[in-house]
Amino acid sequence: LDYLEHIRHLGFNAIQVMPITEFGGTWGYNPRQLMSIHSPWGSPDDVRRFVDRCHELEMSVLVDIVLNHGAARGNTLWMWDGYGPNNNGGIYFETGKNT
């Protein structure tokens, strides 16, 4: 987390990160497990340490979230949003394909 001091020294007061929830693919914009941190990026405790350190340095942390895209398989949003038969994924998904 030493790099955060360098970023703060450059004058930044906020850091925005891409989606951090468990996802399929390569970069986070098709979430699968909305309540889990993407495991290659660390644990929930790692994220807490990152946020705490940013706050110690008086930097805000903005986390991008994605609710309108998602993977068709293993996606917990389907279960929250009224998943039904015939590949109906509720209000966020149509016809059971990746969006």
Short mmCIF file of C-alpha atoms in Angstrom, two decimals:
data_model
loop_
_atom_site.label_atom_id
_atom_site.label_comp_id
_atom_site.label_asym_id
_atom_site.label_seq_id
_atom_site.Cartn_x
_atom_site.Cartn_y
_atom_site.Cartn_z
CA LEU A 1 0.00 0.00 0.00
CA ASP A 2 3.04 2.27 -0.12
CA TYR A 3 2.03 3.47 -3.59
CA LEU A 4 -0.96 5.24 -2.01
CA GLU A 5 1.35 7.77 -0.34
CA HIS A 6 2.87 8.55 -3.74
CA ILE A 7 -0.58 9.03 -5.26
CA ARG A 8 -1.58 11.34 -2.41
CA HIS A 9 1.68 13.28 -2.78
CA LEU A 10 0.76 13.92 -6.43
CA GLY A 11 -2.28 15.83 -5.16
CA PHE A 12 -5.05 13.31 -5.70
CA ASN A 13 -7.79 13.16 -3.08
CA ALA A 14 -9.75 10.20 -4.46
CA ILE A 15 -9.18 6.82 -6.06
CA GLN A 16 -11.74 5.08 -8.26
CA VAL A 17 -11.52 1.34 -8.70
CA MET A 18 -13.23 -0.88 -11.22
CA PRO A 19 -15.83 -3.36 -9.97
CA ILE A 20 -14.39 -5.54 -7.22
CA THR A 21 -17.09 -8.19 -6.97
CA GLU A 22 -16.56 -11.75 -8.19
CA PHE A 23 -16.95 -11.82 -11.96
CA GLY A 24 -16.48 -13.95 -15.04
CA GLY A 25 -14.23 -12.76 -17.82
CA THR A 26 -11.28 -10.43 -17.54
CA TRP A 27 -12.25 -7.05 -16.10
CA GLY A 28 -15.25 -6.99 -13.80
CA TYR A 29 -18.13 -5.73 -15.86
CA ASN A 30 -20.06 -9.00 -15.85
CA PRO A 31 -20.54 -9.66 -12.12
CA ARG A 32 -21.54 -13.07 -10.79
CA GLN A 33 -21.31 -12.91 -7.00
CA LEU A 34 -22.24 -9.41 -5.86
CA MET A 35 -21.39 -10.06 -2.20
CA SER A 36 -17.90 -11.50 -2.86
CA ILE A 37 -14.59 -9.84 -3.65
CA HIS A 38 -12.97 -11.13 -6.86
CA SER A 39 -10.59 -13.63 -5.27
CA PRO A 40 -7.46 -12.90 -7.38
CA TRP A 41 -7.65 -9.29 -6.13
CA GLY A 42 -7.48 -10.30 -2.48
CA SER A 43 -9.74 -10.90 0.46
CA PRO A 44 -12.38 -8.70 2.10
CA ASP A 45 -9.72 -7.85 4.71
CA ASP A 46 -7.35 -6.72 1.94
CA VAL A 47 -10.03 -4.39 0.61
CA ARG A 48 -10.66 -3.07 4.13
CA ARG A 49 -6.94 -2.35 4.58
CA PHE A 50 -6.85 -0.57 1.21
CA VAL A 51 -9.86 1.61 2.06
CA ASP A 52 -8.62 2.30 5.59
CA ARG A 53 -5.21 3.37 4.27
CA CYS A 54 -6.81 5.65 1.69
CA HIS A 55 -8.92 7.25 4.41
CA GLU A 56 -5.85 7.70 6.64
CA LEU A 57 -4.31 9.64 3.75
CA GLU A 58 -7.55 11.66 3.39
CA MET A 59 -8.44 10.11 0.04
CA SER A 60 -11.92 8.97 -0.91
CA VAL A 61 -12.48 5.58 -2.52
CA LEU A 62 -15.04 5.29 -5.31
CA VAL A 63 -16.05 1.76 -6.27
CA ASP A 64 -17.69 1.18 -9.63
CA ILE A 65 -20.61 -1.23 -9.38
CA VAL A 66 -22.41 -2.91 -12.23
CA LEU A 67 -26.02 -3.93 -11.86
CA ASN A 68 -27.17 -3.76 -15.47
CA HIS A 69 -24.70 -6.27 -16.90
CA GLY A 70 -23.91 -9.72 -15.75
CA ALA A 71 -23.06 -13.26 -16.54
CA ALA A 72 -25.93 -15.65 -17.15
CA ARG A 73 -24.43 -18.45 -15.05
CA GLY A 74 -23.63 -18.15 -11.35
CA ASN A 75 -25.06 -14.65 -11.07
CA THR A 76 -26.64 -13.93 -7.68
CA LEU A 77 -28.49 -10.85 -8.98
CA TRP A 78 -30.81 -13.19 -10.86
CA MET A 79 -31.89 -14.69 -7.57
CA TRP A 80 -32.58 -11.26 -6.05
CA ASP A 81 -34.40 -9.98 -9.07
CA GLY A 82 -37.08 -12.56 -9.77
CA TYR A 83 -35.36 -15.16 -11.91
CA GLY A 84 -37.98 -17.31 -13.55
CA PRO A 85 -38.44 -20.12 -16.04
CA ASN A 86 -37.63 -19.83 -19.73
CA ASN A 87 -34.40 -17.89 -19.11
CA ASN A 88 -36.23 -14.92 -17.66
CA GLY A 89 -33.69 -12.98 -15.60
CA GLY A 90 -36.00 -10.34 -14.17
CA ILE A 91 -35.63 -6.62 -14.82
CA TYR A 92 -31.86 -6.68 -15.36
CA PHE A 93 -31.57 -9.62 -17.76
CA GLU A 94 -33.39 -10.80 -20.85
CA THR A 95 -33.32 -14.28 -22.40
CA GLY A 96 -30.53 -15.64 -20.20
CA LYS A 97 -27.52 -14.43 -22.17
CA ASN A 98 -24.56 -12.34 -21.03
CA THR A 99 -25.40 -8.67 -21.47
#
